PDB file of C-alpha atoms in Angstrom:
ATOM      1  CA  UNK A   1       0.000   0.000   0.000  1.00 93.00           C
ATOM      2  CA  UNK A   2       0.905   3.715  -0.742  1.00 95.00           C
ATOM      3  CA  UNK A   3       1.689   5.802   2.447  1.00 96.00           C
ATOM      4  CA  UNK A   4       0.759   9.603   2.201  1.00 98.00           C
ATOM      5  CA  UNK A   5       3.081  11.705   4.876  1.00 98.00           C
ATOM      6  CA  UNK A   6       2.614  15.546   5.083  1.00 98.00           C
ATOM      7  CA  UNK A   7       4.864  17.792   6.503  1.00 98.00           C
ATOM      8  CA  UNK A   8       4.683  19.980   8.974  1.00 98.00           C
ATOM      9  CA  UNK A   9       1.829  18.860  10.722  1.00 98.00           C
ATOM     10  CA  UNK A  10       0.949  22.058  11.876  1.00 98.00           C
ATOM     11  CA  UNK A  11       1.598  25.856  10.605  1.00 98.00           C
ATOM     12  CA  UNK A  12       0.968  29.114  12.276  1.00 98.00           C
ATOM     13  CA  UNK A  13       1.291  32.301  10.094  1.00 98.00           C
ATOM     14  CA  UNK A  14      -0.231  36.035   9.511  1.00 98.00           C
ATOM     15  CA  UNK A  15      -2.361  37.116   7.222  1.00 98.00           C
ATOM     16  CA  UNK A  16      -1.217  37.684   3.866  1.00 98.00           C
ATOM     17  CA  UNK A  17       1.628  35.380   3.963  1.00 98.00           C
ATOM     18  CA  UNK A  18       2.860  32.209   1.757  1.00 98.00           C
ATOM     19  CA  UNK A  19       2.369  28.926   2.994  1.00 98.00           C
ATOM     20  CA  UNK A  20       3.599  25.867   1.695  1.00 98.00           C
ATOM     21  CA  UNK A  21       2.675  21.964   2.692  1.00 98.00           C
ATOM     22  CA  UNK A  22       4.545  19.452   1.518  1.00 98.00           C
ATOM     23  CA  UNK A  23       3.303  15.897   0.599  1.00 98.00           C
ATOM     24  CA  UNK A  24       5.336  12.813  -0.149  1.00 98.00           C
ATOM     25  CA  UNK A  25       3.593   9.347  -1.305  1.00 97.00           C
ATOM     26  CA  UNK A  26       5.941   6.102  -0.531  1.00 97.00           C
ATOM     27  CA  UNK A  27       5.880   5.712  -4.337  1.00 96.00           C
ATOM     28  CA  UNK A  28       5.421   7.260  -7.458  1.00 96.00           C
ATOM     29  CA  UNK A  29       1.451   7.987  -8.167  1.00 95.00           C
ATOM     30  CA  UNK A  30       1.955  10.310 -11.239  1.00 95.00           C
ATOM     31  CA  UNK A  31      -0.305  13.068 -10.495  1.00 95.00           C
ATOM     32  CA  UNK A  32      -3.089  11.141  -8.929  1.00 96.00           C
ATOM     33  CA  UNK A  33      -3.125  13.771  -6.303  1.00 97.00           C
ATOM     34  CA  UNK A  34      -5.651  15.616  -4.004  1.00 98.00           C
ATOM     35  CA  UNK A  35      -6.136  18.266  -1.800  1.00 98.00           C
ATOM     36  CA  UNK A  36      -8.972  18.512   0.680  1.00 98.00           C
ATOM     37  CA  UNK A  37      -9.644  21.124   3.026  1.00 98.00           C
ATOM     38  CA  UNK A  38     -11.813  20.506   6.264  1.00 98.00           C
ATOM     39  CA  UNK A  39     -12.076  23.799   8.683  1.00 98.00           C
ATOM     40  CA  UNK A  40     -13.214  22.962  12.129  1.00 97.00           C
ATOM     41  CA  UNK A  41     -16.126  21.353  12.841  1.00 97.00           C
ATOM     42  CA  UNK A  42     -17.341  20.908   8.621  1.00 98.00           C
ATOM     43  CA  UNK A  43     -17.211  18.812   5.777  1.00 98.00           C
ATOM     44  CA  UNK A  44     -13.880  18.305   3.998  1.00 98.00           C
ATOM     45  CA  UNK A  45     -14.093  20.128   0.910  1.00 98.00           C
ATOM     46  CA  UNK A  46     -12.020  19.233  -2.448  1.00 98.00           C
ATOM     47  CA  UNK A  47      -9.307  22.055  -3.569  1.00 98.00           C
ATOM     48  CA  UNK A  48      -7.316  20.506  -5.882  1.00 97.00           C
ATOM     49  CA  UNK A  49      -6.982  17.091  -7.855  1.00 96.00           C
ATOM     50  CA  UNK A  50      -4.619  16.298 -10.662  1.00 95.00           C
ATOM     51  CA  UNK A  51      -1.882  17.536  -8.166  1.00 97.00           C
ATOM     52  CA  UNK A  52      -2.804  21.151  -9.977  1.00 98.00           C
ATOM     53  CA  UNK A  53      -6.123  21.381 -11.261  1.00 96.00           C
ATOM     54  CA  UNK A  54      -7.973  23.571  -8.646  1.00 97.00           C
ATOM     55  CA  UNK A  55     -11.625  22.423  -8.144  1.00 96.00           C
ATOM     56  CA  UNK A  56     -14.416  24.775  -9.280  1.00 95.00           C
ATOM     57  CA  UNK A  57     -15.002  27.836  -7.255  1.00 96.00           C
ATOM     58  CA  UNK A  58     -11.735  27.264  -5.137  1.00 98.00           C
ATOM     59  CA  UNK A  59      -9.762  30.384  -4.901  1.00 98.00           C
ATOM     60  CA  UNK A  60      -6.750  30.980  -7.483  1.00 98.00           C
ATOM     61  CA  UNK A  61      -4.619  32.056  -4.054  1.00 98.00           C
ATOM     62  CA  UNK A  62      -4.423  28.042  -3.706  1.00 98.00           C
ATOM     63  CA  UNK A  63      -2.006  25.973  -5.593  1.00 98.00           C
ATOM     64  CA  UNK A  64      -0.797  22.780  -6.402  1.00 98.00           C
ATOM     65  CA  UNK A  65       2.339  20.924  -7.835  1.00 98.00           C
ATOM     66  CA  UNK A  66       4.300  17.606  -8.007  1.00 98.00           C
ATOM     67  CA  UNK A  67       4.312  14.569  -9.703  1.00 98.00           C
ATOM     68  CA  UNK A  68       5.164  11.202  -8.537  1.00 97.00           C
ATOM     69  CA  UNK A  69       6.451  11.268  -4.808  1.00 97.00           C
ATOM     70  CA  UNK A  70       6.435  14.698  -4.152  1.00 98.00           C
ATOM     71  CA  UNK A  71       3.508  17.984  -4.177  1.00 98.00           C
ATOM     72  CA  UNK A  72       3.191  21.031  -2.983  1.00 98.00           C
ATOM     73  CA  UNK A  73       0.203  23.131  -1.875  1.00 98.00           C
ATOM     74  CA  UNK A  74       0.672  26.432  -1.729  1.00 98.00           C
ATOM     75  CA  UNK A  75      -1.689  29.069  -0.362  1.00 98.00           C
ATOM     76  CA  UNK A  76      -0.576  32.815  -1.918  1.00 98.00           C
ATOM     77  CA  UNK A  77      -1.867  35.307   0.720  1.00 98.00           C
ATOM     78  CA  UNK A  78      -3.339  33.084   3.597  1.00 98.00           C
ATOM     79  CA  UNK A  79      -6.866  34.820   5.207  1.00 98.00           C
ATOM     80  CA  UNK A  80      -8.799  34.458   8.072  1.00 98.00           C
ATOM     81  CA  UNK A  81     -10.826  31.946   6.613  1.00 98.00           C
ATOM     82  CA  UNK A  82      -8.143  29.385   5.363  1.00 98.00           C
ATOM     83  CA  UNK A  83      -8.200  27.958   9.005  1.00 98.00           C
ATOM     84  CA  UNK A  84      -8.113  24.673   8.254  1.00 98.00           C
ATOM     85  CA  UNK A  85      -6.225  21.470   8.329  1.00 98.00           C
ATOM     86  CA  UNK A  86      -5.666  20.059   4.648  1.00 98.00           C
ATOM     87  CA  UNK A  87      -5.304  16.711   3.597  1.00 98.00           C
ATOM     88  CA  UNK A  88      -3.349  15.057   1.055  1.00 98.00           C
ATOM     89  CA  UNK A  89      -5.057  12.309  -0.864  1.00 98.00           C
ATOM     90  CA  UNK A  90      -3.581   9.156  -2.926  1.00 97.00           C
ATOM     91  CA  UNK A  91      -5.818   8.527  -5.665  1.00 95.00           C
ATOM     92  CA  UNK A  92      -3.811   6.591  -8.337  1.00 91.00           C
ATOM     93  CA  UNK A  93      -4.911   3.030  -7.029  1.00 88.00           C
ATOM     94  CA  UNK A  94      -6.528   1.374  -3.795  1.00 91.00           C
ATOM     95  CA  UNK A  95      -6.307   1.919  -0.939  1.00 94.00           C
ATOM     96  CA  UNK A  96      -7.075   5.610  -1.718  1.00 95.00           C
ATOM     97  CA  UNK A  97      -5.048   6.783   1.471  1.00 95.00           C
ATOM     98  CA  UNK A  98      -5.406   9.999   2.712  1.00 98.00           C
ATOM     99  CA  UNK A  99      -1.983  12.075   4.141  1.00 98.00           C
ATOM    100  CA  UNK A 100      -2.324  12.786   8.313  1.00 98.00           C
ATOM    101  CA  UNK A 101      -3.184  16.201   8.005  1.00 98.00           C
ATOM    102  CA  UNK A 102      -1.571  19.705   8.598  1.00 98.00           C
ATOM    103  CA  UNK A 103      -3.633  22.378  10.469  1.00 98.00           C
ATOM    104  CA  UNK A 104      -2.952  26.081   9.523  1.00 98.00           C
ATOM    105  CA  UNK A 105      -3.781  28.420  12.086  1.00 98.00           C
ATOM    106  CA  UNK A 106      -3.505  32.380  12.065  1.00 98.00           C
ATOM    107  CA  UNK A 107      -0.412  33.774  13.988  1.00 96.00           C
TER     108      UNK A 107
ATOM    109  CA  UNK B   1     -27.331  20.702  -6.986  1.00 96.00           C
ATOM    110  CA  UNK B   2     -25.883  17.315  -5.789  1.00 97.00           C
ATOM    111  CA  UNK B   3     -26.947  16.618  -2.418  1.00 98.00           C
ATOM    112  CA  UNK B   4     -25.871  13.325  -0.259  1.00 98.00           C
ATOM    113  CA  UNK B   5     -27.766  12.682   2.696  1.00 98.00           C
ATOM    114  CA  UNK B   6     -26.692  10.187   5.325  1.00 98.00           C
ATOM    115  CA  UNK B   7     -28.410   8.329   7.413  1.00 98.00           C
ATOM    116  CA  UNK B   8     -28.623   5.019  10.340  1.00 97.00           C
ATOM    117  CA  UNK B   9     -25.453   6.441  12.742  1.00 97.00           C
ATOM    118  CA  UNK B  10     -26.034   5.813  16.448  1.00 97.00           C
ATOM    119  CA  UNK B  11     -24.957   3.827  19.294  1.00 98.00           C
ATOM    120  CA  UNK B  12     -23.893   0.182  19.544  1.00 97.00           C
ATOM    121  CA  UNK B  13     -22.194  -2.271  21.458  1.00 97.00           C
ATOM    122  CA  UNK B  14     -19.689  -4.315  20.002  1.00 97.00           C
ATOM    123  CA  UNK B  15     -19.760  -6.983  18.022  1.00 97.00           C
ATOM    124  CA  UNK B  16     -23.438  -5.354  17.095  1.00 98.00           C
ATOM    125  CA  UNK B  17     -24.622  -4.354  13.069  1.00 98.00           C
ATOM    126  CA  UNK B  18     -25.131  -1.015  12.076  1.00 98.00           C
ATOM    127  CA  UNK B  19     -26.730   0.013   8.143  1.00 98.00           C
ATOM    128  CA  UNK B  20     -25.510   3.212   7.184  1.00 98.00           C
ATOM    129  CA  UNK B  21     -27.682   5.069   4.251  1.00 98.00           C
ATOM    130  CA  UNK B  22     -26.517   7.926   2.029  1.00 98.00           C
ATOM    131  CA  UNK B  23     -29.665   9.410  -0.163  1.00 98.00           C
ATOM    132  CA  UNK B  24     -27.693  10.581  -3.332  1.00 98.00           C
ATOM    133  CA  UNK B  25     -29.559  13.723  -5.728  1.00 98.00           C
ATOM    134  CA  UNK B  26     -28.757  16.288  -8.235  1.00 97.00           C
ATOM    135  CA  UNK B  27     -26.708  13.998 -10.868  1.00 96.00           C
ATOM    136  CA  UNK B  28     -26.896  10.619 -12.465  1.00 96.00           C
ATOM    137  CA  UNK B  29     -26.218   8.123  -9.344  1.00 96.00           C
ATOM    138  CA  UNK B  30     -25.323   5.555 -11.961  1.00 95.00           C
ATOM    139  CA  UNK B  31     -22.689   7.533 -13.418  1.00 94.00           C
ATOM    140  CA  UNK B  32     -20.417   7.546 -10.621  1.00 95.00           C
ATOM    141  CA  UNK B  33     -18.373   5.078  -8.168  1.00 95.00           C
ATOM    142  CA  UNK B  34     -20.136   6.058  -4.529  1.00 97.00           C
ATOM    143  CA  UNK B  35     -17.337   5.543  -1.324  1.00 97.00           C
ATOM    144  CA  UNK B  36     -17.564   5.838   2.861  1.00 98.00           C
ATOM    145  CA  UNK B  37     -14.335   7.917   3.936  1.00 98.00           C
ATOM    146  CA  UNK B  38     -14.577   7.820   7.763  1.00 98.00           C
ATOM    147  CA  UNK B  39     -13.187  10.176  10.833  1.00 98.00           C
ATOM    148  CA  UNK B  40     -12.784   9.418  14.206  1.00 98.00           C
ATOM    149  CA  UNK B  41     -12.642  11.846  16.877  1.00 97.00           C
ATOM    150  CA  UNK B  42     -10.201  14.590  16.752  1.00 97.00           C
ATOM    151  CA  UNK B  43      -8.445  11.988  14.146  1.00 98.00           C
ATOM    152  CA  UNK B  44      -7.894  12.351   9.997  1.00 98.00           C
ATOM    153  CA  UNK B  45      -9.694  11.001   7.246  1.00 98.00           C
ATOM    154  CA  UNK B  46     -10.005   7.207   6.315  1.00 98.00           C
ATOM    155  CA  UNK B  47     -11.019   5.483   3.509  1.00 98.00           C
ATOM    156  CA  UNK B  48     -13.730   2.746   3.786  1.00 98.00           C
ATOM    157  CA  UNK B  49     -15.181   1.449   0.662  1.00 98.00           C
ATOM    158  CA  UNK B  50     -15.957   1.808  -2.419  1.00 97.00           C
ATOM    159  CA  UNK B  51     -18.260   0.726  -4.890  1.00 96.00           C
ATOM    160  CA  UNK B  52     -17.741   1.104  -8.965  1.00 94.00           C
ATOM    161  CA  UNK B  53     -19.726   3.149 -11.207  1.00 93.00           C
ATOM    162  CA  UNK B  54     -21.191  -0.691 -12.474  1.00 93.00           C
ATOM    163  CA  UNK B  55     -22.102  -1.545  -9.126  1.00 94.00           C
ATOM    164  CA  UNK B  56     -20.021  -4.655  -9.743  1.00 95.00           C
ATOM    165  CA  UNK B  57     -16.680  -3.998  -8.191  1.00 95.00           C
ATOM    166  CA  UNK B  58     -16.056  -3.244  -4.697  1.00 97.00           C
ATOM    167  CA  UNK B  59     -13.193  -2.230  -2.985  1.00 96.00           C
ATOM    168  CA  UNK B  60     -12.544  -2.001   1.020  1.00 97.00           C
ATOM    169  CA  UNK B  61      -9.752  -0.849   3.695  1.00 97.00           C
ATOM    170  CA  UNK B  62      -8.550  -3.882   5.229  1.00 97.00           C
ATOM    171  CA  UNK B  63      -9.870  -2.870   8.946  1.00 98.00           C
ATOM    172  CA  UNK B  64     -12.779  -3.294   7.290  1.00 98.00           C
ATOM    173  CA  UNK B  65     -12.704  -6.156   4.918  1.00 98.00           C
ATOM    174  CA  UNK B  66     -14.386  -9.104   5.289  1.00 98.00           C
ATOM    175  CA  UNK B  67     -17.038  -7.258   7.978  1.00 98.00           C
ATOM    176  CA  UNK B  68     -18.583  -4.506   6.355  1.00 98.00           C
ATOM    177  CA  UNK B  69     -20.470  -3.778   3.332  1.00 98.00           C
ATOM    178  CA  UNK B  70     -21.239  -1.505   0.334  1.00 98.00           C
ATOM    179  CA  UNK B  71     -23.676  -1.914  -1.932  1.00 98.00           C
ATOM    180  CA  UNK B  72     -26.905   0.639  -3.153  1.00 98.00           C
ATOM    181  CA  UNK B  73     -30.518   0.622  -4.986  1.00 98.00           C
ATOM    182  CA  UNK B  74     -30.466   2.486  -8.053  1.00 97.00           C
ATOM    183  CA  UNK B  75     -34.173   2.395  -8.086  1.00 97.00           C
ATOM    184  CA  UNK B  76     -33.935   5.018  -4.869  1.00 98.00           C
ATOM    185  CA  UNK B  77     -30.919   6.614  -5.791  1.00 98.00           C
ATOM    186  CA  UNK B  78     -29.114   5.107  -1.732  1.00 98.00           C
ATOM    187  CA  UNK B  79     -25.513   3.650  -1.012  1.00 98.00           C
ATOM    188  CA  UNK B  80     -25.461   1.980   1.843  1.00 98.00           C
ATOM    189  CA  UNK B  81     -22.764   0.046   4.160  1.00 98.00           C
ATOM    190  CA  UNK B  82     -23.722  -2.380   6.333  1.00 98.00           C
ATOM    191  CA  UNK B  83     -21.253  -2.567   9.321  1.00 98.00           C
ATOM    192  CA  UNK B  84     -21.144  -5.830  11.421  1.00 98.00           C
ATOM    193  CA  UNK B  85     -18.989  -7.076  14.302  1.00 98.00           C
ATOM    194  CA  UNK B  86     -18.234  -3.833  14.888  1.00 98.00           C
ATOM    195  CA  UNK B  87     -15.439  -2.458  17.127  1.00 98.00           C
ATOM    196  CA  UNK B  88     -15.024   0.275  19.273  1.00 97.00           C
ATOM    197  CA  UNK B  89     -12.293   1.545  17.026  1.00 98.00           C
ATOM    198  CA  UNK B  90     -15.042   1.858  14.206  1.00 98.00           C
ATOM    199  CA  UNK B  91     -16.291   4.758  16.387  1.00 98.00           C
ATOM    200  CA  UNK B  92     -16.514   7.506  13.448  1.00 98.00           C
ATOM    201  CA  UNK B  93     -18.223  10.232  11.331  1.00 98.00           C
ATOM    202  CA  UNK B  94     -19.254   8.170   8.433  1.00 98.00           C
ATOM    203  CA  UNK B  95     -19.456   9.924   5.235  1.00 98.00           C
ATOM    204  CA  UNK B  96     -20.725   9.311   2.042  1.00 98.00           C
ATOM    205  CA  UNK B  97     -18.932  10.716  -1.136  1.00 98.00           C
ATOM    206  CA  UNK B  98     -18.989  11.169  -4.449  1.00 97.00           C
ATOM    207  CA  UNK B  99     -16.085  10.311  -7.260  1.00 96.00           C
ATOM    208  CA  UNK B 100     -14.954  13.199  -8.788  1.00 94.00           C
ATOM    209  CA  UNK B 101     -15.788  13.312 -12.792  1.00 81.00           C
ATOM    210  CA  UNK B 102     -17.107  10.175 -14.470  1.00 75.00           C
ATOM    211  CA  UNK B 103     -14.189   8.974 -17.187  1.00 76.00           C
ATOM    212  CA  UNK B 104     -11.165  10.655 -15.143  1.00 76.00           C
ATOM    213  CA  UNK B 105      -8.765   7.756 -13.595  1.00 77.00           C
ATOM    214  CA  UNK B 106      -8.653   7.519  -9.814  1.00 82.00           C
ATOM    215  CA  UNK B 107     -10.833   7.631  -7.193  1.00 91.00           C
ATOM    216  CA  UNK B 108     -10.986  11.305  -5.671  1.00 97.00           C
ATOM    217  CA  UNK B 109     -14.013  12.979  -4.072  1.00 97.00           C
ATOM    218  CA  UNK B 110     -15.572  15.942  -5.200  1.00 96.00           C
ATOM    219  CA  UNK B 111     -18.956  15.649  -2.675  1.00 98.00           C
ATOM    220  CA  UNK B 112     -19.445  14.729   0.442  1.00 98.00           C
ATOM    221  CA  UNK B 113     -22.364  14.473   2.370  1.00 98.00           C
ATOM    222  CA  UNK B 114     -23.046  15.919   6.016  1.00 98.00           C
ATOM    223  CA  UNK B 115     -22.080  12.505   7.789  1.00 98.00           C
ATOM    224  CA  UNK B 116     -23.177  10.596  10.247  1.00 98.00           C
ATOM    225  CA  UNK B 117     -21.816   9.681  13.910  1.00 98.00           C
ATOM    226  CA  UNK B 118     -21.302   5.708  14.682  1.00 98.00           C
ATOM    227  CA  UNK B 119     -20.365   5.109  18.300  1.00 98.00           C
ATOM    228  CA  UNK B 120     -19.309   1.901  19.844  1.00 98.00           C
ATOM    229  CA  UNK B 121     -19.434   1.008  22.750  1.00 96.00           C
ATOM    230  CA  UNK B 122     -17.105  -1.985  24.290  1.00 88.00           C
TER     231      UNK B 122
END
């Protein structure tokens, strides 16, 4: 089976900054990569699949890139309301495995 | 609008049967592999199951395999997963989602329903 690790697991930064989360698979997937976001206490939400094809209605200040073991999501100018941890997601073959989780929080 | 609407979470003891239910709306049910992606508390997402856009292929984590379920009714548009010998580690938020596109590769999810909360009790 895949493993999905993020790194960190947890962020705190100000508003308007760049944040980057890093996701490595055990082995190559292509770019049979997702991003989820779930802020506290709701639904997880799709952002990006295809490692960089952002979901409709996302925001264009998130971002996506990689292929094989190694993505990136990238949030331009973080707001208030990017509070959330994000999730990496395996998709290339089962199990679809999901990363840990990192949890961005507002310095 | 594509709505998913789950249903049957509550409390049992273990080694007890739960049926989950997910009411799917707003696209062509048949179109689309259906999965269960569950969360325990204050824990990250897991994948449960998944059934193919045929109905014929099923897939399943392998803490579940071999105990639960998936399957649906096309005539009223449900998935369902039908949990036995549960555990107290299957304590969750069960939800019900929704492949993302209907000839892309993989198995990402671009709805998810509300969820619904299966405790167990040892």
């Amino acid at each position: 089976d895949i493993q999905m690790t993020q790194s960190p697991s947890s962020l705190s930064a100000s508003v308007g900054d760049r944040v980057s989360i890093t996701c490595r698979a055990s082995q190559g997937i292509s770019n049979y990569l997702a991003w989820y976001q779930q802020k506290p206490g709701k639904v997880p939400s799709l952002l990006i699949y295809a490692a960089s094809t952002l979901q409709s209605g996302v925001p264009s200040r998130f971002s996506g890139s990689g292929s094989g073991t190694d993505f990136t999501l990238t949030i331009s100018s973080l707001q208030p309301e990017d509070v959330a941890t994000y999730y990496c997601q395996n998709y290339n073959s089962a199990p679809w495995t999901f990363g840990p989780g990192t949890r961005v929080e507002i310095k | 609008e594509v709505q998913l609407l789950e249903s049957g979470g509550g409390l049992e003891q273990s080694g007890g049967s739960l049926r989950l239910s997910c009411a799917a709306s707003g696209f062509t049910f048949t179109s689309y592999a259906m999965s269960w992606v569950r969360q325990a508390p204050g824990k990250g997402l897991e994948w449960v199951s998944t059934l193919s856009t045929s109905g014929a292929t099923t897939y399943y984590a392998d803490s579940v395999k071999g105990r639960f379920t998936i399957s649906r009714d096309t005539s009223k548009n449900t998935l369902y997963l039908q949990m036995n010998s549960l555990r107290a580690e299957d304590t969750a938020v069960y939800y019900c989602a929704k492949k993302g596109g209907t000839t892309t590769p993989g198995n990402y999810f671009d709805y998810w329903g509300q969820g619904t909360l299966v405790t167990v009790s040892s």
